[in-house]
XYZ file of C-alpha atoms in Angstrom:
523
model
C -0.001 -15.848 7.952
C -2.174 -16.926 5.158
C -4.146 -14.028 3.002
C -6.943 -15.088 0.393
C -7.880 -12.698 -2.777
C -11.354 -12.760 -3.289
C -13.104 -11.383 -6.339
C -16.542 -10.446 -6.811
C -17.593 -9.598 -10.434
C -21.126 -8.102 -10.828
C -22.217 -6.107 -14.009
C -20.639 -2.739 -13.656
C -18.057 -3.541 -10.685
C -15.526 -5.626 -9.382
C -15.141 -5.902 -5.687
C -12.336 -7.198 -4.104
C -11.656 -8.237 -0.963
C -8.084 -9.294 1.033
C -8.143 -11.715 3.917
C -5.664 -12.548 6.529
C -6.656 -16.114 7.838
C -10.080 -15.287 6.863
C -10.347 -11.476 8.420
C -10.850 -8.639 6.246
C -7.967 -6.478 5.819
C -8.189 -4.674 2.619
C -11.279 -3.921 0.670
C -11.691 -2.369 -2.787
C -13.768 -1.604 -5.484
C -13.835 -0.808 -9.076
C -16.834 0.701 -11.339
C -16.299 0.146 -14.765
C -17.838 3.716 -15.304
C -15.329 5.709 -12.726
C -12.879 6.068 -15.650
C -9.768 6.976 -14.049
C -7.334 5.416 -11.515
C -4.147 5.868 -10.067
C -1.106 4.919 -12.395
C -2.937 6.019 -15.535
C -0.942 8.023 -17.885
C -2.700 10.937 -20.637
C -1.841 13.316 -22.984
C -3.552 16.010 -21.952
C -4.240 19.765 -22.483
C -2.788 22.669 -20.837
C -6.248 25.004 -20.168
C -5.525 27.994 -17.418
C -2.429 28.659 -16.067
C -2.579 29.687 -12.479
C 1.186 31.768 -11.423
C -0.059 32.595 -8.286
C -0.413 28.467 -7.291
C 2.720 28.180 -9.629
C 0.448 25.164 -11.065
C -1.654 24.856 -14.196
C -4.852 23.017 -15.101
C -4.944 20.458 -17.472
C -7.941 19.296 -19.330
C -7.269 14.964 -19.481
C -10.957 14.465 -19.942
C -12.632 14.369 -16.937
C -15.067 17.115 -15.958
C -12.940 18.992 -13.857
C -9.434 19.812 -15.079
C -6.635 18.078 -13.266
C -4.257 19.865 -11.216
C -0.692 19.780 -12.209
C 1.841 22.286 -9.704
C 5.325 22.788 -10.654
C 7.011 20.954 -8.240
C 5.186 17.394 -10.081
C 6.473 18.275 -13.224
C 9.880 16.368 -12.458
C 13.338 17.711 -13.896
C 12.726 16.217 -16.729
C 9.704 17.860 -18.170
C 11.212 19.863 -21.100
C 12.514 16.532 -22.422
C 9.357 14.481 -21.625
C 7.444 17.342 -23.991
C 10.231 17.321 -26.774
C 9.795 14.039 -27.395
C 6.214 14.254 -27.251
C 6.156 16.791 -29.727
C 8.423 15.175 -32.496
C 6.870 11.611 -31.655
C 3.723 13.338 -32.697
C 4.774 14.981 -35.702
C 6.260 12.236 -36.745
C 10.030 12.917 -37.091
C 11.214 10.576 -34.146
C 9.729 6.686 -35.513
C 11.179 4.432 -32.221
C 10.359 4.130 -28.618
C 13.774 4.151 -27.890
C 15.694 6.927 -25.957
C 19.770 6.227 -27.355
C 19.350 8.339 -29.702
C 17.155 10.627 -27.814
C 18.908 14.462 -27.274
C 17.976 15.079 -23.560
C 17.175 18.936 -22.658
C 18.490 20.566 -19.403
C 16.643 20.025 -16.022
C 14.269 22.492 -15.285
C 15.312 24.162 -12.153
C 13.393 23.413 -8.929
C 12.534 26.797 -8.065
C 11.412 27.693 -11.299
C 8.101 28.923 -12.389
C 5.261 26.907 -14.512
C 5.024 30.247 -17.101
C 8.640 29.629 -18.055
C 7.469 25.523 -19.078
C 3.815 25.500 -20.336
C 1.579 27.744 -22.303
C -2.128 27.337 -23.098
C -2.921 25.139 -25.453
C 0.126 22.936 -24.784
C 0.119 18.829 -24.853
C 1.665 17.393 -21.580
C 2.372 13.573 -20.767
C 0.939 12.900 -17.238
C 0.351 10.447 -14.876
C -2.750 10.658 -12.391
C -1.360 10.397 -9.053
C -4.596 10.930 -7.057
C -8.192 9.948 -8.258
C -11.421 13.241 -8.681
C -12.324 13.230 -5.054
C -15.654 14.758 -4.450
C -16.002 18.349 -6.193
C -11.812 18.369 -7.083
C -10.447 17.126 -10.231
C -7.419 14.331 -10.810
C -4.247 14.859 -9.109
C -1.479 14.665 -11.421
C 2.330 14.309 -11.960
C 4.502 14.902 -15.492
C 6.874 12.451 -13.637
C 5.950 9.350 -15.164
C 6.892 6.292 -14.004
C 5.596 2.426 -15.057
C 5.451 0.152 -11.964
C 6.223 -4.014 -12.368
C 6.933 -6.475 -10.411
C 9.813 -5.751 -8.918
C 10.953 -2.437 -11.078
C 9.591 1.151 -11.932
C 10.632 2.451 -15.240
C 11.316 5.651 -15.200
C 11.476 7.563 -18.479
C 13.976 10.347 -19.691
C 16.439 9.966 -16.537
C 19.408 7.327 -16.059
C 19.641 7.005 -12.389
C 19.244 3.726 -11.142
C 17.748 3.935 -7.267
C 16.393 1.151 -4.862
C 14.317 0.581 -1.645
C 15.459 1.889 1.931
C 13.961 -1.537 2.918
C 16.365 -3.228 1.424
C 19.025 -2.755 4.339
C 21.898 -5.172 3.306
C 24.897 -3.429 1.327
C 26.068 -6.527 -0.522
C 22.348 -6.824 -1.601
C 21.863 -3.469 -2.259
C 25.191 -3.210 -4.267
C 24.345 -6.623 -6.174
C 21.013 -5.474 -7.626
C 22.056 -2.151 -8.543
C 25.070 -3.710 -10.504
C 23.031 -5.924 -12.585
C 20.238 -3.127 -13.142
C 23.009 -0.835 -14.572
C 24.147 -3.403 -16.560
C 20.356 -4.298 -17.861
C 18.648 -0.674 -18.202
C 18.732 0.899 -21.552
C 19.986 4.164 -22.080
C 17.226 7.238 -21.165
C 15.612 5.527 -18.819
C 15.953 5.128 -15.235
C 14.907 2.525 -12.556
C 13.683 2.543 -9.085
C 14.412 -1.087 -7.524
C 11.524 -2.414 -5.205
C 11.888 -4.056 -2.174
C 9.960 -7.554 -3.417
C 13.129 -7.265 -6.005
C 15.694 -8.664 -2.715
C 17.305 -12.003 -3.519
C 15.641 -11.909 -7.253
C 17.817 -13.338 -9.400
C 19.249 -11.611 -13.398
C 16.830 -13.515 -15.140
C 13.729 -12.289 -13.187
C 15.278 -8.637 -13.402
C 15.623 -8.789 -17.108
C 11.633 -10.315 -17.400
C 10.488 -7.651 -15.261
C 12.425 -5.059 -16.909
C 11.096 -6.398 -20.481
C 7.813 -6.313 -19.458
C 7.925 -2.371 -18.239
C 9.576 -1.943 -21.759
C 7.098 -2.958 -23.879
C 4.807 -0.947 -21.956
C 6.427 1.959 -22.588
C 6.093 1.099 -26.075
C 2.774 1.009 -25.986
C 3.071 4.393 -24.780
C 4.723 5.362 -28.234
C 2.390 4.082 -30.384
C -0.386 5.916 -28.681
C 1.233 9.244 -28.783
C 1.872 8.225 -32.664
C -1.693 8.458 -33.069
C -3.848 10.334 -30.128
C -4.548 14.093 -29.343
C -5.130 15.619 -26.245
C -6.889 15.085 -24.069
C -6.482 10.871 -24.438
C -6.157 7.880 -22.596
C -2.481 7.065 -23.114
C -1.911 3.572 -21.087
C -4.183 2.242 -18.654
C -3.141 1.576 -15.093
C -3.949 -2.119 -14.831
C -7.215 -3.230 -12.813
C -7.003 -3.155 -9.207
C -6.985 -6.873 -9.058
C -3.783 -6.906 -11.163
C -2.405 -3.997 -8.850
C -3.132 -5.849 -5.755
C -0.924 -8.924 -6.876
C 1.332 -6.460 -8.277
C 2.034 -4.801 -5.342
C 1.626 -7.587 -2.445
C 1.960 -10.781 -3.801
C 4.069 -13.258 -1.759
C 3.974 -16.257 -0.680
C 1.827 -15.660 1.807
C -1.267 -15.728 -0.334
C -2.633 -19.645 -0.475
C -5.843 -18.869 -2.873
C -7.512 -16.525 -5.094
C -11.154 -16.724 -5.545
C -13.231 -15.199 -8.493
C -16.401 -15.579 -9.428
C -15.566 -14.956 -13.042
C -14.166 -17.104 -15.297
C -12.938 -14.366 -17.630
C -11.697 -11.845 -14.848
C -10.241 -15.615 -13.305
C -8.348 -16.021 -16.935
C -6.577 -11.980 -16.754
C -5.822 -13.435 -12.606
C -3.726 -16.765 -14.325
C -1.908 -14.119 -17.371
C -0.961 -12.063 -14.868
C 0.306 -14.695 -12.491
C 2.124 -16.088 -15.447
C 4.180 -13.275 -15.585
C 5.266 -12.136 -12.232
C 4.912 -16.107 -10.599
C 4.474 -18.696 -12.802
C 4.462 -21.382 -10.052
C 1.708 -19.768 -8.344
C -0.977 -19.776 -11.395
C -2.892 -23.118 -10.197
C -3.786 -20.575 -6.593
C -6.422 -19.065 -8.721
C -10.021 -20.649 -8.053
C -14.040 -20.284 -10.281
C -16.107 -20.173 -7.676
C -18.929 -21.235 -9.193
C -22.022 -21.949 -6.849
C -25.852 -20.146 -8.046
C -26.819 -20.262 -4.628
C -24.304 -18.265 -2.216
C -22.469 -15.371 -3.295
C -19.048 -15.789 -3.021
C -18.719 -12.711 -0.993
C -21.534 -14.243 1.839
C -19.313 -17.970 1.555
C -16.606 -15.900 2.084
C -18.200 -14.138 5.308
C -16.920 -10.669 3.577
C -20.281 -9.234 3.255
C -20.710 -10.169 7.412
C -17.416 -8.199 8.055
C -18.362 -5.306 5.602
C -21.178 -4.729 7.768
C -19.536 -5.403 11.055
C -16.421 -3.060 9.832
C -17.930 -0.260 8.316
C -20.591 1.031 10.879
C -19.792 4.202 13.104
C -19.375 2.356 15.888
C -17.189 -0.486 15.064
C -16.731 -3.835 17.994
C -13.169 -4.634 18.686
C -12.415 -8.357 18.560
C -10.436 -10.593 21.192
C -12.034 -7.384 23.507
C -14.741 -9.006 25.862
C -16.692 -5.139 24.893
C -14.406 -2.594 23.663
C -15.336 -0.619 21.077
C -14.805 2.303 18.403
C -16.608 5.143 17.793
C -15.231 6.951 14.301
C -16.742 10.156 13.005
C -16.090 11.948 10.249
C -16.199 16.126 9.978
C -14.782 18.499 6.664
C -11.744 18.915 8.645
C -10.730 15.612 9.887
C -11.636 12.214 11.491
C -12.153 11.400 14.826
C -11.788 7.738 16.327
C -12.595 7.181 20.111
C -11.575 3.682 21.805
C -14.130 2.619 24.213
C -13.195 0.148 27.172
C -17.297 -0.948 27.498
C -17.549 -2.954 30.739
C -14.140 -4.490 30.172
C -12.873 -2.456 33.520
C -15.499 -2.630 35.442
C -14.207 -5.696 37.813
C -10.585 -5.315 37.116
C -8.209 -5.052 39.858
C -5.895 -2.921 37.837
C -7.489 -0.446 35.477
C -4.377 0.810 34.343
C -3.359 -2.513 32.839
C -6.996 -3.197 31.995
C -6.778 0.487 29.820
C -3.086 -0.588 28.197
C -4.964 -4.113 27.311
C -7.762 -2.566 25.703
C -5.689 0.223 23.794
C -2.957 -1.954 22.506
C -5.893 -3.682 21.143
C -7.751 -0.816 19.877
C -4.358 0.507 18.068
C -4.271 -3.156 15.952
C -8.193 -2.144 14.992
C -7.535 1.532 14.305
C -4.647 0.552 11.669
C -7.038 -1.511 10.549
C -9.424 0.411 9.741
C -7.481 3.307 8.131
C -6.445 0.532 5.679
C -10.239 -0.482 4.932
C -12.020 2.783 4.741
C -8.659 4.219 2.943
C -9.025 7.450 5.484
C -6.853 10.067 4.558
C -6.281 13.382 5.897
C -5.592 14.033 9.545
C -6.830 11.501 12.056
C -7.378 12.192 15.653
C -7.319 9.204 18.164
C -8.447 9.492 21.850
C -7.301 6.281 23.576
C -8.355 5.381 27.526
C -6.366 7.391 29.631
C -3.291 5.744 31.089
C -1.003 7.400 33.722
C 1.954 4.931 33.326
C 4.573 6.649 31.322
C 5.870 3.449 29.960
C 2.337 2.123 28.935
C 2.004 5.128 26.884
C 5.482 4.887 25.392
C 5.055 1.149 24.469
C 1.166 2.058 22.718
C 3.018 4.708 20.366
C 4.997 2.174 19.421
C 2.871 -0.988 18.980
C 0.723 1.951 16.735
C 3.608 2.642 15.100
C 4.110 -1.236 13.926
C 0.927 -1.747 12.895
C 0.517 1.329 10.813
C 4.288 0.053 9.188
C 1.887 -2.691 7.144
C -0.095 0.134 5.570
C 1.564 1.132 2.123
C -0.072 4.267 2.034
C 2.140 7.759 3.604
C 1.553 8.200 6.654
C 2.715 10.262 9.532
C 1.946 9.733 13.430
C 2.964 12.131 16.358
C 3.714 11.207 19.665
C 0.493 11.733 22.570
C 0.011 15.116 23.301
C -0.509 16.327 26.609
C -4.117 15.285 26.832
C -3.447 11.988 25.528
C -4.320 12.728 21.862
C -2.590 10.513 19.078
C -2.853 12.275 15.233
C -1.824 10.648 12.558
C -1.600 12.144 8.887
C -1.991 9.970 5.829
C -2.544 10.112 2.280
C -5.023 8.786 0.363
C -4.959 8.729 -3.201
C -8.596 7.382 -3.733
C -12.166 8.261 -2.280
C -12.662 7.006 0.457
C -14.629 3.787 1.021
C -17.735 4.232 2.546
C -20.653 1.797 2.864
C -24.395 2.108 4.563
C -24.514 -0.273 7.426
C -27.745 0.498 8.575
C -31.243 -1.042 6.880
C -34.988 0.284 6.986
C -36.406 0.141 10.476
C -39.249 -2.436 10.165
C -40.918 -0.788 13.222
C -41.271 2.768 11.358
C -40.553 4.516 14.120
C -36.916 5.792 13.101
C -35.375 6.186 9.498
C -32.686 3.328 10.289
C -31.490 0.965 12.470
C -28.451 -0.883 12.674
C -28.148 -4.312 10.513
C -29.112 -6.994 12.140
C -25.978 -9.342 11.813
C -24.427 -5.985 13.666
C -27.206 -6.169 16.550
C -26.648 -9.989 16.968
C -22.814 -9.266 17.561
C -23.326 -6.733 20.267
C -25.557 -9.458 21.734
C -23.212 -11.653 21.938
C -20.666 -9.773 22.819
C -22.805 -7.948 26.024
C -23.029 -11.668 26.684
C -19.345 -12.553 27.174
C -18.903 -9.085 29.427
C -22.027 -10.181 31.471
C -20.042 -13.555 31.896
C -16.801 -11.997 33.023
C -19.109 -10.485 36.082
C -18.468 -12.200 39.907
C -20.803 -10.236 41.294
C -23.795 -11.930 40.178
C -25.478 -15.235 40.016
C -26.040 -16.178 36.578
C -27.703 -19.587 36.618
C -31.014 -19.348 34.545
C -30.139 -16.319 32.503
C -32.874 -15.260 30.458
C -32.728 -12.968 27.370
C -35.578 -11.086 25.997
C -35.766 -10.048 21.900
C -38.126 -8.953 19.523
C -39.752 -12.306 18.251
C -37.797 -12.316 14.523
C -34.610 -11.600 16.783
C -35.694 -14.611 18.921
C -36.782 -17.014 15.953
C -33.063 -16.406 14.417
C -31.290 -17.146 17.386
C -33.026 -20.312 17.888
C -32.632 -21.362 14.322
C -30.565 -23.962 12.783
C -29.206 -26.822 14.047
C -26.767 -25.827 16.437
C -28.778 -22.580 16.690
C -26.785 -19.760 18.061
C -28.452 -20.294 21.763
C -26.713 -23.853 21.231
C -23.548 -22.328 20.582
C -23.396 -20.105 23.438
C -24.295 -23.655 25.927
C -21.632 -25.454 24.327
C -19.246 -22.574 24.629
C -19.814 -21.149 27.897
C -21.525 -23.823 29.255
C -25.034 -21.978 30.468
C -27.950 -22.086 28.514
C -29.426 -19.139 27.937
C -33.043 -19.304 28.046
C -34.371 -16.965 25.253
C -37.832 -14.809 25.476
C -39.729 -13.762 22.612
C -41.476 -10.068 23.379
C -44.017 -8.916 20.917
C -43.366 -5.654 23.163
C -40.232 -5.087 22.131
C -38.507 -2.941 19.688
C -36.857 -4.688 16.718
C -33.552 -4.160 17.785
C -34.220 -4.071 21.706
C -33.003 -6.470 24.084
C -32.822 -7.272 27.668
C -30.462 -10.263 29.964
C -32.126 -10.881 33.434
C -30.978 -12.983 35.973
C -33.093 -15.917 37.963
C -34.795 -13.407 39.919
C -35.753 -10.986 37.020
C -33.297 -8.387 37.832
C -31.664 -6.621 34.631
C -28.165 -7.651 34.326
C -28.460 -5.144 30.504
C -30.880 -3.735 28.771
C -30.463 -2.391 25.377
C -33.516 -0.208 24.819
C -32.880 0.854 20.886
């Protein structure tokens, strides 16, 4: 595999896109305005208590208090608010913890009256951005992600990944973190940390340090509610978290956002700093060289066209409750001497698209998936599981449940951000409907009713003919090779294309020799 960063940088937001030999698999966006993201840490305000949610609401700022319940205060929350208190007043001058007298875990069944009282100061950590009309989601539990660490304040426990499956590994790293972690804090090892040697550890392990001093200083001088340390830019986070050597290029269209890309670099892969790019041409957006803004459209639609397919598609709708994605074979079955291996084909497919897509649109909630119905026990058994591996790349929770009895797949999974949503349909130039689909969508489905109508026996398709709205025409005769070259020197036919001032915008019709329709798309 080979995965690309690229970074657009307008005015007010940075988009970012992550490509795996050139297809979009992650997409994300920041607004410099949105003010809050997962990972940052305030000092906020306790406002209402609430003992029947055995939570309270904390003021951090934003316009609707945040929502902190007892069982995200951690065990540690009576020592995280002592030394808030005396760092504040003054009578405790270092960011260390030696010297540090811990208080007694709360108990895990407690109750939130017995910790906080109105008016209180609480360090927290936002573990779940405002999503439509609720406030932040947040956590007392802090904890500073790096490289390969996660510094966790006020405990001593050193912990590591489940991924890392080798004892002698497992029991090498945890050695050499006991040996490196100051006293009163706590680490969590990653799995990226496997085969890292002492030296990288200890750089790592610096680095989360002085961020927690950072943290010190702040609470020296700030009063609730206050930014305390910001969560790094989602950039940042993105190398932070998946970096590897995988990645063979960064692109930004920046030069200063390009200069954070190389400090960053310098810390966690100081090798690596010459894979950041300027892209620097006036002329094409680096998102259009890039094809991203192509697959934005393509990927973000309601119905959504499953590559490698020959026709399959998705249909994904959204309701308050959940969403609901339907796999579509289109005409891939229509000829097939085996529809049951035709439907396992298609699905196996579909499953690859779905994961996907729960990765781009960062769905969260419950999510309902009706595959094609298959009969063969074993097909069924082998989908789950192919699902099942391709949801394994997403690193958000997640949860999926075996078919039920009417061939229904639901999958939980959490999502921590709003999710991404984009309008893939433009003005209708022919005024006769609000929207229509975006063109580069409607040339797709073109093409790809072409491939299924070339997969047919049945019919004799020398001197195919297709009929388009005139602009639809003019584009796919444009350029030199046009797309109607394309198609000869791919599939060998040339496909003799009809202008229709008749037509729709977006209609279109394939007829055979004889005039007979062989599709017609009447939108």
């Amino acid at each position: 595999m080979s995965k690309e960063l690229v970074i657009s940088a307008l005015a007010d937001q940075v988009r970012i896109a992550v490509l795996d030999e050139g297809r979009l698999m992650e997409f994300h966006q920041d607004t410099a305005n949105d003010g809050f993201a997962v990972g940052d840490i305030y000092l906020g305000k306790i406002k209402k208590l609430a003992p029947s949610l055995n939570a309270t609401f904390v003021d951090i700022g934003y316009s609707k208090d945040a929502f902190l319940h007892y069982h995200d205060l951690g065990p540690q929350i009576r020592s995280s608010n002592a030394y808030n208190k005396i760092v504040a007043n003054g009578t405790y001058k270092t960011e260390k913890l030696k010297n540090f007298r811990m208080e007694e875990p709360i108990d895990k069944d407690g109750q939130i009256t017995e910790i906080f009282a109105p008016g209180d100061s609480v360090l927290v950590q936002i573990t779940k951005e405002p999503i439509h009309t609720k406030g932040p989601r947040i956590t007392s539990e802090i904890s500073i992600a790096g490289r390969y660490l996660v510094l966790v304040p006020f405990s001593e426990r050193v912990s590591i990944s489940q991924k890392i499956k080798q004892k002698p590994e497992r029991d090498r790293l945890i050695k050499i973190l006991e040996g490196l972690t100051p006293e009163g804090f706590g680490v969590i090892i990653r799995t990226v940390a496997e085969e890292k040697n002492a030296e990288e550890l200890q750089a790592d392990l610096a680095y989360l340090l002085n961020k927690w001093s950072q943290i010190f200083k702040n609470l020296q001088k700030k009063k609730a509610p206050a930014k305390i340390l910001s969560e790094m830019d989602r950039a940042s986070s993105i190398l932070r978290d998946n970096f590897n050597d995988d990645f063979i290029k960064i692109s930004v269209d920046d030069d200063e956002l390009a200069d954070e890309m190389r400090e960053y670099l310098e810390v966690i892969a100081p090798d690596k700093i010459n894979l950041v790019k300027e892209y620097d041409d006036p002329f094409v957006p680096i998102f259009e060289k890039f094809n991203v803004e192509r697959q934005i459209k393509q990927a973000f639609g309601k119905t959504v066209t499953i590559p490698q397919s020959k026709g399959a598609y998705l249909v994904i709708e959204h309701t308050e409750a959940l969403h609901v994605i339907d796999v579509n074979s289109g005409n891939i079955s229509r000829n097939s001497k085996n529809q049951e291996d035709s439907a396992f084909a298609v699905n196996k497919i579909a499953a690859s698209e779905i994961a996907r897509q729960l990765r781009l649109r960062d769905m969260g909630g419950i999510v309902v998936v009706d595959f094609i119905d298959m009969t063969d026990v074993e097909h069924k058994k082998e989908l789950f599981e192919h699902l099942r591996a391709e949801m394994a790349k997403d690193k958000a929770k997640h949860k999926i449940l075996p078919p039920s009895k009417f061939g229904l797949i639901q999958i939980t999974r959490q999502r921590v951000r709003p999710e991404v949503n984009f309008v893939t349909t433009e003005e209708n130039p022919n005024q006769e409907s609000n929207e229509v689909e975006a063109p580069i969508v409607t040339i797709d489905k073109i093409e790809q009713v072409l491939l299924n109508i070339l997969d047919r026996k049945d019919k004799d398709l020398r001197k195919m003919s297709l009929h388009v709205h005139p602009f639809v025409a003019a584009y796919l005769k444009h350029g030199l090779p046009s797309i109607q070259m394309k198609w000869f020197f791919k599939h060998k036919k040339w496909i003799k294309i009809v202008p229709r001032d008749a037509y729709k915008y977006l209609q279109f019709n394939f007829l055979d020799k004889d005039h007979n329709t062989l599709y017609n798309e009447s939108n």
